[in-house]
PDB file of C-alpha atoms in Angstrom:
ATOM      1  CA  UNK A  20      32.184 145.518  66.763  1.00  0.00           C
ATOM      2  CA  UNK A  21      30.802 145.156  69.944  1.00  0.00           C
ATOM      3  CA  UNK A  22      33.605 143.058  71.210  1.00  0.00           C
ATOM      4  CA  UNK A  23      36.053 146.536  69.971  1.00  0.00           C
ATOM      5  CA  UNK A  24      33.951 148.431  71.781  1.00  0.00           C
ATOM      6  CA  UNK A  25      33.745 147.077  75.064  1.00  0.00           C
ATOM      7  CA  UNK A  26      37.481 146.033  75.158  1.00  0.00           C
ATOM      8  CA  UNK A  27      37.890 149.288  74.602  1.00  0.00           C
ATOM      9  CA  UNK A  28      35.911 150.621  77.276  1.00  0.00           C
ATOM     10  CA  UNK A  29      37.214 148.534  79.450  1.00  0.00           C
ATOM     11  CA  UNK A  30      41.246 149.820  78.964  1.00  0.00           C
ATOM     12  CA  UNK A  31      39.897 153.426  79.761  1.00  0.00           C
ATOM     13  CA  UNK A  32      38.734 152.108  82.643  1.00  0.00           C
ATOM     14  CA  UNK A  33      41.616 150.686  84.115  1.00  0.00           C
ATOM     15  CA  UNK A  34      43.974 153.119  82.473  1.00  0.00           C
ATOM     16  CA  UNK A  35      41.682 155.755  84.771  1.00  0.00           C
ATOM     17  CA  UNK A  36      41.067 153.890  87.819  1.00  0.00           C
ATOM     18  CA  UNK A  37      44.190 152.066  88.340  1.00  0.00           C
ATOM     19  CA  UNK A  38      45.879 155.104  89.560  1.00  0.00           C
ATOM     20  CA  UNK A  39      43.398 156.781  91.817  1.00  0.00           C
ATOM     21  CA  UNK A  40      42.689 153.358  93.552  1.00  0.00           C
ATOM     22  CA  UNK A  41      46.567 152.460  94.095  1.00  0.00           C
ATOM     23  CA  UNK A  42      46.928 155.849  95.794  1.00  0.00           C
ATOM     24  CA  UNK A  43      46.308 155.143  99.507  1.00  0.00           C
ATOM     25  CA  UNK A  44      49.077 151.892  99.120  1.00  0.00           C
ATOM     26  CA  UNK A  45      51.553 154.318  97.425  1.00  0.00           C
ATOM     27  CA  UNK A  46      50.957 157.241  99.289  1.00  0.00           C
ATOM     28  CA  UNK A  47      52.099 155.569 102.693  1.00  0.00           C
ATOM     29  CA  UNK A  48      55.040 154.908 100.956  1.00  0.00           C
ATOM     30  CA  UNK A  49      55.773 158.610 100.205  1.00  0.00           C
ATOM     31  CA  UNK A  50      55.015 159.086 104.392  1.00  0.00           C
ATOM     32  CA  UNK A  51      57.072 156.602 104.830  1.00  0.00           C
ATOM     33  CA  UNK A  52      60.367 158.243 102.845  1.00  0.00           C
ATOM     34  CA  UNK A  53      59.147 161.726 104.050  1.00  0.00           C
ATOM     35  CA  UNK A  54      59.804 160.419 107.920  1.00  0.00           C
ATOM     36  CA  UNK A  55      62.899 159.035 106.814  1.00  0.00           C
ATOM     37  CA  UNK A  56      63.943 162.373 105.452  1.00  0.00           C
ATOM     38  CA  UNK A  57      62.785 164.024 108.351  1.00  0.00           C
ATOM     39  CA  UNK A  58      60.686 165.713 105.977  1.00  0.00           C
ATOM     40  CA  UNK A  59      57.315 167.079 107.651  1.00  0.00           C
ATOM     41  CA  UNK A  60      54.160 165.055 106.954  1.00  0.00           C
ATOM     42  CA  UNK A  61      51.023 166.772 106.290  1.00  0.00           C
ATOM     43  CA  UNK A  62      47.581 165.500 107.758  1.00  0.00           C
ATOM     44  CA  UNK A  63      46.110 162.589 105.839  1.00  0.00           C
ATOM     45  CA  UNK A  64      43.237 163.214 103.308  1.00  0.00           C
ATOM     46  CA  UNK A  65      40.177 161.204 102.973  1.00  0.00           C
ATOM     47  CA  UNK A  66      39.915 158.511 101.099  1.00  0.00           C
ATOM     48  CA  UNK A  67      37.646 160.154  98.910  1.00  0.00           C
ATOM     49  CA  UNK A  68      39.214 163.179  98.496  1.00  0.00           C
ATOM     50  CA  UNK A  69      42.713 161.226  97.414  1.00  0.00           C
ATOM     51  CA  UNK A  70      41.230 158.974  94.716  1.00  0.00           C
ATOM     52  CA  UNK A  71      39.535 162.080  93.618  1.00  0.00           C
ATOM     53  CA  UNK A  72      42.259 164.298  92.593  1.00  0.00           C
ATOM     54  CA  UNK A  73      44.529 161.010  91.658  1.00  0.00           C
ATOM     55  CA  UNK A  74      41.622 160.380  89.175  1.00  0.00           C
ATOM     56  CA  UNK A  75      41.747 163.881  87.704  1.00  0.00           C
ATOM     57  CA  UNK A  76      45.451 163.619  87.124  1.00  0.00           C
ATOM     58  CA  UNK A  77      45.041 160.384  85.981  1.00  0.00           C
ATOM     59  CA  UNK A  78      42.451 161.813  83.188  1.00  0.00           C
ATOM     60  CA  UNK A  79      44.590 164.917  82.694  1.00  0.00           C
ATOM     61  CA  UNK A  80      47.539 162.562  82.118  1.00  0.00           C
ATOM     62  CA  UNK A  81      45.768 160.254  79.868  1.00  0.00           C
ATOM     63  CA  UNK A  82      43.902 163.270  77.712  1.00  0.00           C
ATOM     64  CA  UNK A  83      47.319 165.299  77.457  1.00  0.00           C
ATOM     65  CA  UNK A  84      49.640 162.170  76.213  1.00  0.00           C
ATOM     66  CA  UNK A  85      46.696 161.025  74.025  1.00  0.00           C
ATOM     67  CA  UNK A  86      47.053 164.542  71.953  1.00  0.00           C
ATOM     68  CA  UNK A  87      50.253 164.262  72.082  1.00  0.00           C
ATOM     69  CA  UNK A  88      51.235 160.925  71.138  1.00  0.00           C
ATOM     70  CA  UNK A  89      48.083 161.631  68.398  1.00  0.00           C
ATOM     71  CA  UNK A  90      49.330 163.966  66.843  1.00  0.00           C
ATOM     72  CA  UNK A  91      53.448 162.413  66.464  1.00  0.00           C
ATOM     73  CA  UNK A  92      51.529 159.993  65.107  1.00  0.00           C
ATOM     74  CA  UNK A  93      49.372 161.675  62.259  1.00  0.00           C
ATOM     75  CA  UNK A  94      52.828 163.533  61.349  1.00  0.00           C
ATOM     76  CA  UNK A  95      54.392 160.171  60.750  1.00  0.00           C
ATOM     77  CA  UNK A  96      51.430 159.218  58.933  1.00  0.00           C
ATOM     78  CA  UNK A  97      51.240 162.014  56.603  1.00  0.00           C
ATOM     79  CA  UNK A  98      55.311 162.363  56.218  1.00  0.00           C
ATOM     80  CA  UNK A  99      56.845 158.944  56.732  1.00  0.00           C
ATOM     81  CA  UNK A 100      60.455 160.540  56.921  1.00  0.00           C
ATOM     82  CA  UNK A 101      59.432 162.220  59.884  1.00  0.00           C
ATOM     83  CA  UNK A 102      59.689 159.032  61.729  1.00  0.00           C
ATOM     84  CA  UNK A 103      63.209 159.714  62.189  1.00  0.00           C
ATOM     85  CA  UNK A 104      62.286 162.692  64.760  1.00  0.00           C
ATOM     86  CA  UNK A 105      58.769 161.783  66.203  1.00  0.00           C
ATOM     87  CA  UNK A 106      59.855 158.281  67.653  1.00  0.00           C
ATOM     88  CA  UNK A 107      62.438 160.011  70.070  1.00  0.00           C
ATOM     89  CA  UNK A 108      60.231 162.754  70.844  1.00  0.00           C
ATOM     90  CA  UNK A 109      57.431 160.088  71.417  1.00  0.00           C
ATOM     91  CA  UNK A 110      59.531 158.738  73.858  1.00  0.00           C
ATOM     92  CA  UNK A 111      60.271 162.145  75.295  1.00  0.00           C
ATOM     93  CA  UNK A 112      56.534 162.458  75.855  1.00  0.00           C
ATOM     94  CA  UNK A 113      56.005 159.048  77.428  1.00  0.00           C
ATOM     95  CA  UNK A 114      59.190 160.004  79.635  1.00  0.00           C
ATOM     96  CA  UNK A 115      57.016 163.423  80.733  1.00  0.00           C
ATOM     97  CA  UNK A 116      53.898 161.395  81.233  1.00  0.00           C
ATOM     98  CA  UNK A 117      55.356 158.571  83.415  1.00  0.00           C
ATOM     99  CA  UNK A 118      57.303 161.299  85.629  1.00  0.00           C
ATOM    100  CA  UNK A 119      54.478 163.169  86.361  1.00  0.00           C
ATOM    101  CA  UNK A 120      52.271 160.219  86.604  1.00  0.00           C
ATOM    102  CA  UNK A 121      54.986 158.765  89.992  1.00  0.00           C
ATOM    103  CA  UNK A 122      55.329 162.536  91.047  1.00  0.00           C
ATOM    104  CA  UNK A 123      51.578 162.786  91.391  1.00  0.00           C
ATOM    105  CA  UNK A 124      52.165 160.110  95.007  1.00  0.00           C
ATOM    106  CA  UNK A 125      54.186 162.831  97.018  1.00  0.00           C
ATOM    107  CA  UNK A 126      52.409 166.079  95.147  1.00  0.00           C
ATOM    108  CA  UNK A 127      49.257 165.348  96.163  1.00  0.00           C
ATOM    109  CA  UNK A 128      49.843 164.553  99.774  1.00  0.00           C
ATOM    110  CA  UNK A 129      50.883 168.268  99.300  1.00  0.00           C
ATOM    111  CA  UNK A 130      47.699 168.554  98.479  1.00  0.00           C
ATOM    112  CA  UNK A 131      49.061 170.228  95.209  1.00  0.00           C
ATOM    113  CA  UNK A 132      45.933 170.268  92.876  1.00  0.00           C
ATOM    114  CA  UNK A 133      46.773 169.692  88.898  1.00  0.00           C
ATOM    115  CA  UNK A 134      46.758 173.311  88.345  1.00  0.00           C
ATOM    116  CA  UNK A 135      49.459 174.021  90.783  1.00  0.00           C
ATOM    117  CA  UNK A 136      51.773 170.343  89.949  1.00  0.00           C
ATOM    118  CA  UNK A 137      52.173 172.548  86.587  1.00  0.00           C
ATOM    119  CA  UNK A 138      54.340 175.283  87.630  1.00  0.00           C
ATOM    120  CA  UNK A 139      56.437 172.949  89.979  1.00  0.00           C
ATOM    121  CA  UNK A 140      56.670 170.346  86.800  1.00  0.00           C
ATOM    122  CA  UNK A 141      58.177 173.605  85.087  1.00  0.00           C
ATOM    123  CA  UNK A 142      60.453 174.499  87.586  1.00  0.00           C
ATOM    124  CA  UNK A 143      62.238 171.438  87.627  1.00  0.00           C
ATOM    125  CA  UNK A 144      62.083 170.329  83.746  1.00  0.00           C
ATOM    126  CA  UNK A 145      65.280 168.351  83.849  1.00  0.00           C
ATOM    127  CA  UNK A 146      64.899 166.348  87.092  1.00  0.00           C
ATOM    128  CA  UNK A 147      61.368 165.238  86.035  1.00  0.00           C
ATOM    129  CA  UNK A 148      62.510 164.437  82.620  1.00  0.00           C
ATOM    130  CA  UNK A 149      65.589 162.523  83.867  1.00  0.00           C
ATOM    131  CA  UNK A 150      63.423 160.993  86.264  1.00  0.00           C
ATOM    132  CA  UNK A 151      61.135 159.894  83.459  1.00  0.00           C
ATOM    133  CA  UNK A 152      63.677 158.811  81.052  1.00  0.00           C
ATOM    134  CA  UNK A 153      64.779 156.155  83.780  1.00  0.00           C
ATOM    135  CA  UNK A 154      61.218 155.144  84.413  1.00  0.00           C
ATOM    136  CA  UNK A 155      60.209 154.817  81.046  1.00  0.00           C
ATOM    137  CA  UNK A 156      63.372 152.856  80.167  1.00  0.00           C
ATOM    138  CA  UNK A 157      62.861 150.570  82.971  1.00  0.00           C
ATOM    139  CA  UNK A 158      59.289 150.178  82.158  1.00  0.00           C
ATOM    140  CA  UNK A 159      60.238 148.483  78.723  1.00  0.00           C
ATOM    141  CA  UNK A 160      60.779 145.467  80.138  1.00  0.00           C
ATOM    142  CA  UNK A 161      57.224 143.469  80.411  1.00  0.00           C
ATOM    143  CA  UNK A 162      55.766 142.983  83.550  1.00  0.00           C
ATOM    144  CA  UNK A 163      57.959 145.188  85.500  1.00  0.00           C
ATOM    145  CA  UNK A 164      55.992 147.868  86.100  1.00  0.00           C
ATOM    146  CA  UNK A 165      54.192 146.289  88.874  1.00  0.00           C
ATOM    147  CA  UNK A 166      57.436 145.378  91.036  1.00  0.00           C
ATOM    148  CA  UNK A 167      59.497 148.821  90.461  1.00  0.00           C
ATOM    149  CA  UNK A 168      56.470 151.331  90.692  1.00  0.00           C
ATOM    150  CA  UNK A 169      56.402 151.430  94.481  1.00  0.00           C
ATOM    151  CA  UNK A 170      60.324 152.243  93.768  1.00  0.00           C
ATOM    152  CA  UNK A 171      59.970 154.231  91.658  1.00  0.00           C
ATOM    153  CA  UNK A 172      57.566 155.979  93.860  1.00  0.00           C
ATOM    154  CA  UNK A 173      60.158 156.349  97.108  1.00  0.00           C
ATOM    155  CA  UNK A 174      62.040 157.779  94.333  1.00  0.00           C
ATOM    156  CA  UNK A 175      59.776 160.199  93.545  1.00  0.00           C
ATOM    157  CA  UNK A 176      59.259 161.471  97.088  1.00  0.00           C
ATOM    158  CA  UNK A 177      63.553 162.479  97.261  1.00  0.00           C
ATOM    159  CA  UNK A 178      63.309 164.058  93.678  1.00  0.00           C
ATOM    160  CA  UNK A 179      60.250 165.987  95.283  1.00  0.00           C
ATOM    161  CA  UNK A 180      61.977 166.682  99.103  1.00  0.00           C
ATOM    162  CA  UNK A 181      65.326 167.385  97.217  1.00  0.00           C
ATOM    163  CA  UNK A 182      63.855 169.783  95.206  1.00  0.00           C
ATOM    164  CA  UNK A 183      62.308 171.477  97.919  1.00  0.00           C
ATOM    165  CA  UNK A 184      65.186 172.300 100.205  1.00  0.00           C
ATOM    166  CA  UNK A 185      67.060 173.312  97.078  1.00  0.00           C
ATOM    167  CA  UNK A 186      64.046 176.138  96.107  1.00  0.00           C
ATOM    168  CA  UNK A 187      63.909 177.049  99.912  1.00  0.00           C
ATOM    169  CA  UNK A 188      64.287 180.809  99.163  1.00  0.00           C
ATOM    170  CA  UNK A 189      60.214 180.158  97.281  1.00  0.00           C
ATOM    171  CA  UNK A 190      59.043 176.521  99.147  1.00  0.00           C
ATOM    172  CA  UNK A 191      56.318 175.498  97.213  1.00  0.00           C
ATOM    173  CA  UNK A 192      55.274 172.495  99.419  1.00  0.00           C
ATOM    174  CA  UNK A 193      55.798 174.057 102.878  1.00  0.00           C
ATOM    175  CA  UNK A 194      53.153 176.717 102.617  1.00  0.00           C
ATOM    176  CA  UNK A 195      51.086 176.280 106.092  1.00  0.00           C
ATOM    177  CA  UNK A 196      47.512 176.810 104.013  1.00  0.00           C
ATOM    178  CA  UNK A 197      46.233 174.469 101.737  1.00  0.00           C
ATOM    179  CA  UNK A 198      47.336 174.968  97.984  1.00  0.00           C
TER     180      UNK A 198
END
């Protein structure tokens, strides 16, 4: 029991910290594609401050796909047939989750908070779920998630600056004050 519990433990812990202590690595990536876009870099956060808020969409991320994936699940439990619709919309949510997971690098040197990623996530529903559909495919094959991410990540940062010069007439990410 104890053995459960602390293997346990220790999966929410990386599932949580992973993330948030990756950032800095990633996030000079994003610069990076952002120079070679001629895109216009913002000032660098703290360390601090950037593991913070990748931690809290880490957790968000985590909390929101747990209920989701939950509750698919309990519905196949309690109506087997059902199988035949929550396994693709499973996937749909993993898709969502692993989008928004990548498009957290160039959002939050945007310093777009979780509250505001949500209305921008909105606005461009089919990108980030194409986006994630390709990421989550890729990611079924074992092990290579840790050679594509940073990728996947440069990716990321042209969905985001493509997105942005195509909403010019309401930029989201070029507001002079902090969001």
């Amino acid at each position: 029991v104890v053995y459960v519990i602390v293997l346990c433990l220790s999966l929410l812990i990386a599932l949580l910290t992973a993330q948030p202590m990756s950032a800095p690595a990633l996030e000079s990536l994003v610069r990076a594609q952002e120079r070679d876009l001629k895109y216009p870099n913002r000032p660098e956060e703290s360390f601090c401050a950037s593991v913070w808020r990748s931690l809290r969409v880490a957790l968000i991320s985590l909390l929101v796909s747990l209920a989701i994936i939950g509750a698919l699940t309990l519905v196949e439990f309690f109506l087997p047939p059902a199988v035949i619709v929550t396994t693709p919309l499973k996937f749909l949510a993993t898709a969502m989750i692993v989008a928004y997971d990548i498009i957290d690098y160039p959002l939050s040197l945007h310093l777009l908070g979780v509250r505001q990623r949500t209305p921008w996530f909105r606005d461009h529903l089919l990108a980030m779920l194409g986006f994630g559909i390709a990421m989550a495919v890729i990611f079924l094959i074992p092990g290579v998630f840790f050679f594509i991410l940073p990728a996947g990540v440069c990716g990321a940062t042209r969905l985001v600056v493509i997105a942005e010069r195509a909403s010019i007439d309401q930029p989201l990410l070029l507001k002079s004050e902090a969001v």
